[in-house]
mmCIF file of C-alpha atoms (C1' of nucleotides) in Angstrom:
data_model
loop_
_atom_site.group_PDB
_atom_site.id
_atom_site.type_symbol
_atom_site.label_atom_id
_atom_site.label_comp_id
_atom_site.label_asym_id
_atom_site.label_seq_id
_atom_site.Cartn_x
_atom_site.Cartn_y
_atom_site.Cartn_z
ATOM 1 C CA UNK A 517 37.993 41.604 -9.044
ATOM 2 C CA UNK A 518 37.527 40.471 -12.350
ATOM 3 C CA UNK A 519 34.523 41.569 -13.741
ATOM 4 C CA UNK A 520 32.770 38.864 -15.663
ATOM 5 C CA UNK A 521 28.887 38.965 -16.173
ATOM 6 C CA UNK A 522 27.864 35.388 -14.757
ATOM 7 C CA UNK A 523 26.470 33.690 -17.804
ATOM 8 C CA UNK A 524 22.762 34.166 -17.110
ATOM 9 C CA UNK A 525 21.691 32.178 -19.609
ATOM 10 C CA UNK A 526 22.097 29.306 -17.185
ATOM 11 C CA UNK A 527 21.236 30.622 -14.230
ATOM 12 C CA UNK A 528 17.382 29.447 -15.192
ATOM 13 C CA UNK A 529 18.878 26.078 -14.614
ATOM 14 C CA UNK A 530 20.330 26.440 -11.433
ATOM 15 C CA UNK A 531 17.555 28.293 -10.206
ATOM 16 C CA UNK A 532 15.464 25.078 -11.206
ATOM 17 C CA UNK A 533 18.198 22.100 -9.041
ATOM 18 C CA UNK A 534 18.012 24.951 -6.279
ATOM 19 C CA UNK A 535 14.419 24.875 -5.594
ATOM 20 C CA UNK A 536 14.467 21.396 -6.009
ATOM 21 C CA UNK A 537 16.883 20.620 -3.813
ATOM 22 C CA UNK A 538 14.775 22.557 -1.180
ATOM 23 C CA UNK A 539 12.611 20.226 0.263
ATOM 24 C CA UNK A 540 15.803 17.730 0.852
ATOM 25 C CA UNK A 541 17.783 18.744 3.602
ATOM 26 C CA UNK A 542 16.348 16.613 6.235
ATOM 27 C CA UNK A 543 16.272 18.097 9.513
ATOM 28 C CA UNK A 544 18.279 17.626 12.047
ATOM 29 C CA UNK A 545 19.523 13.308 11.808
ATOM 30 C CA UNK A 546 21.467 13.367 8.455
ATOM 31 C CA UNK A 547 21.665 9.982 8.615
ATOM 32 C CA UNK A 548 19.756 8.484 10.610
ATOM 33 C CA UNK A 549 20.180 4.524 9.491
ATOM 34 C CA UNK A 550 23.242 4.188 7.555
ATOM 35 C CA UNK A 551 21.806 2.640 3.763
ATOM 36 C CA UNK A 552 17.949 4.022 3.653
ATOM 37 C CA UNK A 553 17.780 7.194 1.819
ATOM 38 C CA UNK A 554 15.715 10.255 3.441
ATOM 39 C CA UNK A 555 14.116 10.877 0.189
ATOM 40 C CA UNK A 556 16.273 13.401 -1.759
ATOM 41 C CA UNK A 557 17.595 11.618 -5.088
ATOM 42 C CA UNK A 558 19.999 14.317 -5.264
ATOM 43 C CA UNK A 559 20.986 14.032 -1.819
ATOM 44 C CA UNK A 560 21.523 10.184 -2.343
ATOM 45 C CA UNK A 561 23.185 10.583 -5.721
ATOM 46 C CA UNK A 562 25.563 12.331 -4.666
ATOM 47 C CA UNK A 563 26.168 9.614 -1.840
ATOM 48 C CA UNK A 564 26.946 7.282 -4.247
ATOM 49 C CA UNK A 565 29.235 9.645 -6.510
ATOM 50 C CA UNK A 566 31.239 9.638 -2.820
ATOM 51 C CA UNK A 567 31.789 6.175 -2.861
ATOM 52 C CA UNK A 568 35.493 6.968 -5.047
ATOM 53 C CA UNK A 569 35.076 3.655 -6.572
ATOM 54 C CA UNK A 570 31.644 4.333 -7.907
ATOM 55 C CA UNK A 571 31.719 6.142 -10.933
ATOM 56 C CA UNK A 572 35.231 4.408 -12.055
ATOM 57 C CA UNK A 573 33.521 1.200 -12.469
ATOM 58 C CA UNK A 574 30.324 2.590 -14.531
ATOM 59 C CA UNK A 575 32.911 4.265 -16.391
ATOM 60 C CA UNK A 576 35.109 0.955 -16.630
ATOM 61 C CA UNK A 577 31.044 -0.904 -18.146
ATOM 62 C CA UNK A 578 30.617 1.813 -20.373
ATOM 63 C CA UNK A 579 31.710 0.383 -23.552
ATOM 64 C CA UNK A 580 30.748 -3.415 -23.011
ATOM 65 C CA UNK A 581 30.384 -5.626 -20.432
ATOM 66 C CA UNK A 582 33.157 -7.449 -18.153
ATOM 67 C CA UNK A 583 33.862 -10.129 -16.331
ATOM 68 C CA UNK A 584 35.030 -9.493 -12.756
ATOM 69 C CA UNK A 585 38.234 -9.892 -13.139
ATOM 70 C CA UNK A 586 38.635 -7.554 -16.269
ATOM 71 C CA UNK A 587 37.736 -4.980 -13.786
ATOM 72 C CA UNK A 588 40.027 -5.677 -11.408
ATOM 73 C CA UNK A 589 42.935 -5.370 -14.461
ATOM 74 C CA UNK A 590 41.165 -1.947 -15.338
ATOM 75 C CA UNK A 591 41.360 -0.419 -11.535
ATOM 76 C CA UNK A 592 44.381 -1.537 -10.716
ATOM 77 C CA UNK A 593 44.185 -0.202 -7.215
ATOM 78 C CA UNK A 594 41.015 -1.379 -6.128
ATOM 79 C CA UNK A 595 40.556 -3.718 -3.320
ATOM 80 C CA UNK A 596 38.625 -7.355 -4.497
ATOM 81 C CA UNK A 597 36.571 -5.843 -1.449
ATOM 82 C CA UNK A 598 35.430 -2.760 -3.094
ATOM 83 C CA UNK A 599 34.836 -4.722 -6.117
ATOM 84 C CA UNK A 600 32.243 -6.320 -4.946
ATOM 85 C CA UNK A 601 30.473 -4.246 -2.875
ATOM 86 C CA UNK A 602 30.511 -1.611 -5.406
ATOM 87 C CA UNK A 603 29.024 -4.154 -8.099
ATOM 88 C CA UNK A 604 26.863 -4.933 -5.155
ATOM 89 C CA UNK A 605 25.524 -1.231 -4.856
ATOM 90 C CA UNK A 606 25.089 -0.674 -8.467
ATOM 91 C CA UNK A 607 23.651 -3.897 -9.072
ATOM 92 C CA UNK A 608 21.161 -3.099 -5.954
ATOM 93 C CA UNK A 609 20.333 0.657 -7.655
ATOM 94 C CA UNK A 610 19.079 -0.921 -10.531
ATOM 95 C CA UNK A 611 22.662 0.172 -12.848
ATOM 96 C CA UNK A 612 24.408 -2.851 -13.421
ATOM 97 C CA UNK A 613 22.965 -6.252 -14.007
ATOM 98 C CA UNK A 614 24.798 -9.462 -13.342
ATOM 99 C CA UNK A 615 25.014 -12.702 -15.325
ATOM 100 C CA UNK A 616 26.372 -15.265 -13.363
ATOM 101 C CA UNK A 617 27.054 -18.230 -16.222
ATOM 102 C CA UNK A 618 27.233 -21.341 -13.865
ATOM 103 C CA UNK A 619 30.850 -23.289 -15.421
ATOM 104 C CA UNK A 620 34.519 -24.473 -13.958
ATOM 105 C CA UNK A 621 35.712 -21.807 -13.498
ATOM 106 C CA UNK A 622 32.613 -19.910 -12.566
ATOM 107 C CA UNK A 623 32.362 -16.270 -14.966
ATOM 108 C CA UNK A 624 30.559 -13.976 -13.727
ATOM 109 C CA UNK A 625 29.725 -11.114 -16.304
ATOM 110 C CA UNK A 626 28.981 -7.679 -15.337
ATOM 111 C CA UNK A 627 27.468 -4.764 -18.077
ATOM 112 C CA UNK A 628 25.579 -1.577 -17.241
ATOM 113 C CA UNK A 629 21.296 -1.521 -17.845
ATOM 114 C CA UNK A 630 19.918 0.911 -19.646
ATOM 115 C CA UNK A 631 19.448 3.089 -16.799
ATOM 116 C CA UNK A 632 22.946 2.703 -16.239
ATOM 117 C CA UNK A 633 24.089 3.541 -19.599
ATOM 118 C CA UNK A 634 21.733 6.748 -19.333
ATOM 119 C CA UNK A 635 24.067 7.983 -16.782
ATOM 120 C CA UNK A 636 27.378 8.231 -18.884
ATOM 121 C CA UNK A 637 25.769 11.086 -21.027
ATOM 122 C CA UNK A 638 25.703 14.026 -17.202
ATOM 123 C CA UNK A 639 28.942 11.536 -16.356
ATOM 124 C CA UNK A 640 30.862 12.541 -19.502
ATOM 125 C CA UNK A 641 30.387 15.789 -18.865
ATOM 126 C CA UNK A 642 31.193 15.833 -15.257
ATOM 127 C CA UNK A 643 34.628 14.184 -16.239
ATOM 128 C CA UNK A 644 35.194 16.054 -19.557
ATOM 129 C CA UNK A 645 35.247 19.133 -16.755
ATOM 130 C CA UNK A 646 37.629 17.792 -14.759
ATOM 131 C CA UNK A 647 40.033 16.820 -17.253
ATOM 132 C CA UNK A 648 39.764 20.839 -19.036
ATOM 133 C CA UNK A 649 39.780 22.559 -15.541
ATOM 134 C CA UNK A 650 42.102 20.275 -13.544
ATOM 135 C CA UNK A 651 45.181 22.071 -14.766
ATOM 136 C CA UNK A 652 43.656 24.791 -14.015
ATOM 137 C CA UNK A 653 42.645 23.952 -9.869
ATOM 138 C CA UNK A 654 45.780 22.223 -9.290
ATOM 139 C CA UNK A 655 47.860 25.912 -9.644
ATOM 140 C CA UNK A 656 45.448 27.374 -7.919
ATOM 141 C CA UNK A 657 45.876 25.482 -5.002
ATOM 142 C CA UNK A 658 49.515 25.670 -5.709
ATOM 143 C CA UNK A 659 49.619 29.524 -5.229
ATOM 144 C CA UNK A 660 47.354 29.243 -2.214
ATOM 145 C CA UNK A 661 48.859 26.984 -0.863
ATOM 146 C CA UNK A 662 52.166 28.893 -1.511
ATOM 147 C CA UNK A 663 50.188 32.274 -0.590
ATOM 148 C CA UNK A 664 48.975 32.992 2.656
ATOM 149 C CA UNK A 665 45.998 30.754 2.727
ATOM 150 C CA UNK A 666 42.948 32.777 2.622
ATOM 151 C CA UNK A 667 43.445 36.004 2.319
ATOM 152 C CA UNK B 1498 17.596 -10.151 -20.100
ATOM 153 C CA UNK B 1499 15.880 -6.974 -22.123
ATOM 154 C CA UNK B 1500 17.757 -6.698 -25.394
ATOM 155 C CA UNK B 1501 18.633 -3.370 -25.915
ATOM 156 C CA UNK B 1502 21.152 -1.633 -28.170
ATOM 157 C CA UNK B 1503 23.887 -0.125 -26.278
ATOM 158 C CA UNK B 1504 22.882 3.444 -27.326
ATOM 159 C CA UNK B 1505 26.067 4.017 -29.708
ATOM 160 C CA UNK B 1506 25.963 7.266 -30.687
ATOM 161 C CA UNK B 1507 27.738 7.787 -27.282
ATOM 162 C CA UNK B 1508 30.585 5.334 -26.999
ATOM 163 C CA UNK B 1509 32.714 6.876 -29.008
ATOM 164 C CA UNK B 1510 33.049 9.937 -25.486
ATOM 165 C CA UNK B 1511 32.833 7.020 -23.353
ATOM 166 C CA UNK B 1512 35.605 5.644 -25.123
ATOM 167 C CA UNK B 1513 37.392 9.304 -25.203
ATOM 168 C CA UNK B 1514 36.705 9.395 -21.469
ATOM 169 C CA UNK B 1515 38.392 5.696 -21.022
ATOM 170 C CA UNK B 1516 41.030 5.910 -22.374
ATOM 171 C CA UNK B 1517 41.563 9.561 -20.613
ATOM 172 C CA UNK B 1518 41.580 7.578 -17.229
ATOM 173 C CA UNK B 1519 44.272 5.084 -18.303
ATOM 174 C CA UNK B 1520 47.250 7.116 -17.368
ATOM 175 C CA UNK B 1521 45.750 7.564 -13.837
ATOM 176 C CA UNK B 1522 45.389 4.945 -11.500
ATOM 177 C CA UNK B 1523 48.689 5.759 -9.367
ATOM 178 C CA UNK B 1524 49.414 2.114 -8.776
ATOM 179 C CA UNK B 1525 49.986 1.062 -4.920
ATOM 180 C CA UNK B 1526 49.979 3.507 -3.196
ATOM 181 C CA UNK B 1527 46.615 4.626 -3.275
ATOM 182 C CA UNK B 1528 47.046 7.814 -1.558
ATOM 183 C CA UNK B 1529 50.810 8.299 -0.233
ATOM 184 C CA UNK B 1530 49.597 12.246 1.557
ATOM 185 C CA UNK B 1531 46.020 13.314 2.461
ATOM 186 C CA UNK B 1532 45.715 16.608 0.299
ATOM 187 C CA UNK B 1533 48.697 16.711 -3.040
ATOM 188 C CA UNK B 1534 46.630 15.246 -5.919
ATOM 189 C CA UNK B 1535 47.972 12.086 -7.684
ATOM 190 C CA UNK B 1536 48.078 14.438 -10.828
ATOM 191 C CA UNK B 1537 44.688 12.524 -12.615
ATOM 192 C CA UNK B 1538 42.863 15.775 -12.568
ATOM 193 C CA UNK B 1539 39.564 13.182 -13.732
ATOM 194 C CA UNK B 1540 40.161 10.763 -9.990
ATOM 195 C CA UNK B 1541 41.032 14.410 -8.102
ATOM 196 C CA UNK B 1542 37.795 15.853 -9.293
ATOM 197 C CA UNK B 1543 35.948 13.397 -8.344
ATOM 198 C CA UNK B 1544 37.550 12.935 -4.874
ATOM 199 C CA UNK B 1545 35.824 16.354 -4.116
ATOM 200 C CA UNK B 1546 32.412 15.640 -4.846
ATOM 201 C CA UNK B 1547 32.803 12.382 -2.422
ATOM 202 C CA UNK B 1548 33.231 15.833 -0.275
ATOM 203 C CA UNK B 1549 28.936 15.424 0.713
ATOM 204 C CA UNK B 1550 28.726 19.255 0.992
ATOM 205 C CA UNK B 1551 30.809 20.942 -2.540
ATOM 206 C CA UNK B 1552 28.156 19.692 -4.550
ATOM 207 C CA UNK B 1553 25.332 21.605 -1.972
ATOM 208 C CA UNK B 1554 27.823 24.634 -1.468
ATOM 209 C CA UNK B 1555 27.905 24.995 -5.028
ATOM 210 C CA UNK B 1556 24.391 24.671 -5.883
ATOM 211 C CA UNK B 1557 24.229 27.224 -3.707
ATOM 212 C CA UNK B 1558 26.160 29.868 -4.437
ATOM 213 C CA UNK B 1559 25.003 29.278 -8.408
ATOM 214 C CA UNK B 1560 22.713 32.136 -8.327
ATOM 215 C CA UNK B 1561 24.510 34.876 -6.350
ATOM 216 C CA UNK B 1562 26.933 36.021 -4.327
ATOM 217 C CA UNK B 1563 25.928 34.522 -0.769
ATOM 218 C CA UNK B 1564 27.414 35.622 2.963
ATOM 219 C CA UNK B 1565 28.036 32.484 5.227
ATOM 220 C CA UNK B 1566 25.308 32.969 7.410
ATOM 221 C CA UNK B 1567 23.045 32.601 4.308
ATOM 222 C CA UNK B 1568 24.744 29.784 3.249
ATOM 223 C CA UNK B 1569 24.349 28.132 6.990
ATOM 224 C CA UNK B 1570 20.581 28.887 6.010
ATOM 225 C CA UNK B 1571 20.615 27.547 3.284
ATOM 226 C CA UNK B 1572 22.057 23.989 3.757
ATOM 227 C CA UNK B 1573 20.620 23.126 7.744
ATOM 228 C CA UNK B 1574 22.032 20.674 8.267
ATOM 229 C CA UNK B 1575 25.566 21.287 8.253
ATOM 230 C CA UNK B 1576 27.927 22.045 10.567
ATOM 231 C CA UNK B 1577 29.594 25.209 10.971
ATOM 232 C CA UNK B 1578 32.938 23.878 11.250
ATOM 233 C CA UNK B 1579 31.897 21.497 7.649
ATOM 234 C CA UNK B 1580 31.367 24.601 5.824
ATOM 235 C CA UNK B 1581 34.300 26.809 6.614
ATOM 236 C CA UNK B 1582 36.563 23.739 5.427
ATOM 237 C CA UNK B 1583 34.167 22.906 2.158
ATOM 238 C CA UNK B 1584 34.940 27.036 1.622
ATOM 239 C CA UNK B 1585 37.735 26.746 2.253
ATOM 240 C CA UNK B 1586 39.005 23.868 -0.420
ATOM 241 C CA UNK B 1587 36.667 25.230 -2.996
ATOM 242 C CA UNK B 1588 38.228 28.462 -2.595
ATOM 243 C CA UNK B 1589 42.041 26.610 -2.622
ATOM 244 C CA UNK B 1590 41.021 24.507 -6.176
ATOM 245 C CA UNK B 1591 39.752 28.155 -7.289
ATOM 246 C CA UNK B 1592 36.084 27.695 -7.550
ATOM 247 C CA UNK B 1593 34.789 29.844 -4.992
ATOM 248 C CA UNK B 1594 35.875 33.984 -4.457
ATOM 249 C CA UNK B 1595 36.449 35.348 -1.331
ATOM 250 C CA UNK B 1596 35.587 38.677 -0.175
ATOM 251 C CA UNK B 1597 35.557 39.979 3.259
ATOM 252 C CA UNK B 1598 34.857 43.338 4.036
ATOM 253 C CA UNK B 1599 36.039 45.253 6.914
ATOM 254 C CA UNK B 1600 32.767 46.195 9.091
ATOM 255 C CA UNK B 1601 31.345 45.516 12.128
ATOM 256 C CA UNK B 1602 29.794 43.078 12.347
ATOM 257 C CA UNK B 1603 32.065 41.375 9.661
ATOM 258 C CA UNK B 1604 30.691 40.650 6.829
ATOM 259 C CA UNK B 1605 31.914 37.673 4.212
ATOM 260 C CA UNK B 1606 30.669 37.122 0.885
ATOM 261 C CA UNK B 1607 31.229 34.232 -1.552
ATOM 262 C CA UNK B 1608 30.816 33.548 -4.856
ATOM 263 C CA UNK B 1609 31.265 31.145 -7.686
ATOM 264 C CA UNK B 1610 34.645 32.531 -10.270
ATOM 265 C CA UNK B 1611 34.560 32.016 -13.447
ATOM 266 C CA UNK B 1612 35.480 28.487 -13.093
ATOM 267 C CA UNK B 1613 33.158 27.927 -10.553
ATOM 268 C CA UNK B 1614 30.428 28.646 -12.973
ATOM 269 C CA UNK B 1615 31.988 26.406 -15.745
ATOM 270 C CA UNK B 1616 30.732 23.618 -13.219
ATOM 271 C CA UNK B 1617 27.721 24.200 -13.522
ATOM 272 C CA UNK B 1618 26.148 23.145 -16.792
ATOM 273 C CA UNK B 1619 27.828 19.574 -16.206
ATOM 274 C CA UNK B 1620 26.500 19.535 -12.157
ATOM 275 C CA UNK B 1621 23.437 20.666 -13.793
ATOM 276 C CA UNK B 1622 23.443 17.362 -15.738
ATOM 277 C CA UNK B 1623 24.396 15.000 -13.037
ATOM 278 C CA UNK B 1624 21.503 16.234 -10.891
ATOM 279 C CA UNK B 1625 18.783 15.893 -13.040
ATOM 280 C CA UNK B 1626 19.559 12.868 -13.926
ATOM 281 C CA UNK B 1627 19.225 12.204 -10.709
ATOM 282 C CA UNK B 1628 16.087 13.402 -10.569
ATOM 283 C CA UNK B 1629 14.426 12.269 -13.399
ATOM 284 C CA UNK B 1630 16.132 8.268 -11.800
ATOM 285 C CA UNK B 1631 16.204 8.817 -8.258
ATOM 286 C CA UNK B 1632 12.184 7.435 -8.211
ATOM 287 C CA UNK B 1633 13.737 4.093 -10.419
ATOM 288 C CA UNK B 1634 16.621 3.150 -8.436
ATOM 289 C CA UNK B 1635 14.281 3.957 -5.430
ATOM 290 C CA UNK B 1636 12.262 0.498 -6.706
ATOM 291 C CA UNK B 1637 15.550 -1.478 -7.557
ATOM 292 C CA UNK B 1638 16.802 -1.010 -4.391
ATOM 293 C CA UNK B 1639 13.744 -2.035 -2.847
ATOM 294 C CA UNK B 1640 12.983 -4.908 -5.340
ATOM 295 C CA UNK B 1641 16.364 -6.094 -4.761
ATOM 296 C CA UNK B 1642 16.816 -6.199 -1.039
ATOM 297 C CA UNK B 1643 12.910 -8.085 -0.786
ATOM 298 C CA UNK B 1644 14.327 -10.457 -2.981
ATOM 299 C CA UNK B 1645 17.702 -13.132 -2.363
ATOM 300 C CA UNK B 1646 20.271 -10.177 -2.991
ATOM 301 C CA UNK B 1647 22.264 -11.233 -5.996
ATOM 302 C CA UNK B 1648 21.467 -14.540 -7.673
ATOM 303 C "C1'" DC C 1186 37.322 -17.477 -11.123
ATOM 304 C "C1'" DC C 1187 34.421 -14.958 -7.852
ATOM 305 C "C1'" DG C 1188 33.368 -14.579 -4.672
ATOM 306 C "C1'" DT C 1189 32.874 -13.897 1.917
ATOM 307 C "C1'" DA C 1190 35.111 -13.366 6.564
ATOM 308 C "C1'" DT C 1191 37.978 -10.837 9.744
ATOM 309 C "C1'" DC C 1192 40.808 -7.267 11.711
ATOM 310 C "C1'" DC C 1193 42.064 -3.046 11.791
ATOM 311 C "C1'" DC C 1194 43.062 1.795 10.503
ATOM 312 C "C1'" DC C 1195 42.181 6.526 9.538
ATOM 313 C "C1'" DT C 1196 39.436 9.919 8.604
ATOM 314 C "C1'" DA C 1197 35.338 12.923 6.840
ATOM 315 C "C1'" DG C 1198 32.798 15.053 10.223
ATOM 316 C "C1'" DG C 1199 29.412 16.240 14.328
ATOM 317 C "C1'" DA C 1200 29.295 18.910 18.857
ATOM 318 C "C1'" DT C 1201 30.505 21.875 21.411
ATOM 319 C "C1'" DA C 1202 33.311 25.650 23.148
ATOM 320 C "C1'" DC C 1203 35.834 30.111 22.433
ATOM 321 C "C1'" DT C 1204 37.992 34.469 20.099
ATOM 322 C "C1'" DG C 1205 38.566 38.820 17.025
ATOM 323 C "C1'" DC D 560 29.407 37.688 11.942
ATOM 324 C "C1'" DA D 561 32.449 34.100 11.178
ATOM 325 C "C1'" DG D 562 35.263 31.663 11.932
ATOM 326 C "C1'" DT D 563 39.096 28.798 15.517
ATOM 327 C "C1'" DA D 564 40.246 24.994 18.465
ATOM 328 C "C1'" DT D 565 39.124 20.615 20.552
ATOM 329 C "C1'" DC D 566 37.600 16.399 21.166
ATOM 330 C "C1'" DC D 567 35.319 12.314 19.150
ATOM 331 C "C1'" DT D 568 32.889 8.513 16.645
ATOM 332 C "C1'" DA D 569 30.739 5.786 12.641
ATOM 333 C "C1'" DG D 570 31.672 3.351 9.063
ATOM 334 C "C1'" DG D 571 33.769 3.661 4.263
ATOM 335 C "C1'" DG D 572 38.608 0.867 2.924
ATOM 336 C "C1'" DG D 573 42.959 -1.439 2.741
ATOM 337 C "C1'" DA D 574 44.892 -6.224 4.009
ATOM 338 C "C1'" DT D 575 44.968 -10.931 4.531
ATOM 339 C "C1'" DA D 576 42.975 -15.046 4.645
ATOM 340 C "C1'" DC D 577 39.427 -18.796 3.634
ATOM 341 C "C1'" DG D 578 35.533 -20.720 0.829
ATOM 342 C "C1'" DG D 579 32.367 -22.970 -3.753
#
DNA sequence: CCGTATCCCCTAGGATACTG
DNA sequence: CAGTATCCTAGGGGATACGG
């Protein structure tokens, strides 16, 4: 029962975002079609973040333009299929721009669009948090699993 | 081919996070066991964000303590099962604290831990970004789908 | 080099029914 | 009220092979 003050200075913001979600839920039919969004930009974005590779790819593109093969090397455990899909998806959303240089052998460059770049700072925030709290979370999990579970 | 400068002021940060991922990939066996983390806090965190409900639950808890049933009402399209699982998971990670008040009928309160609260600001960053760029992404997607796709 | 096409597995997550 | 326990399905994602 550590007594702590809830950091009231950030609660207004939290309140704002809370209400921004209010219209969202999408009553009942959670995912009518696989792709078409339900109209809640936040949930849609979150779904994309869920794609396991999106964030990694965005980060890999954060510093400069990369070729397809470079990306494969930077993210060793991504399959060729998923790299293509992820890039297409990001391109579709306007976050990544694709430049095909007709040549032999073919060469394709990917880079973040301005909008894609604007995603970096917030993303950075999360990643920074993860880096700082990863240890604590790991410890908590171990204690939880060692102990009784809930409790 | 909009010519734009890559916003160099944020690139150092991006570089830092890039290198912080360098050790991560987890050669070959992407997910040996379902649960145990691979040692990369960033990827682990990302995996949790992928859980489709985690973020929503954290947000629902952002302002104050909530009871189980309150959460169900706030997130109408979550199943009872998934709400329980998500909460357990968050508790396990030390992001949520669970208080069981023995009474009839039973009453269980959930609240963010200090660490959980510290996640709010970065989360807010992403959500804010999504709210601002959702429209643009939607438009981009429509154009992409209408047009030829890639190319 | 940069993809697309197939096949297949696995598991996040929904629906439903039952307990303390 | 606050959960477990079962059952089941859709689709994310890996492996492999082929095409421009």
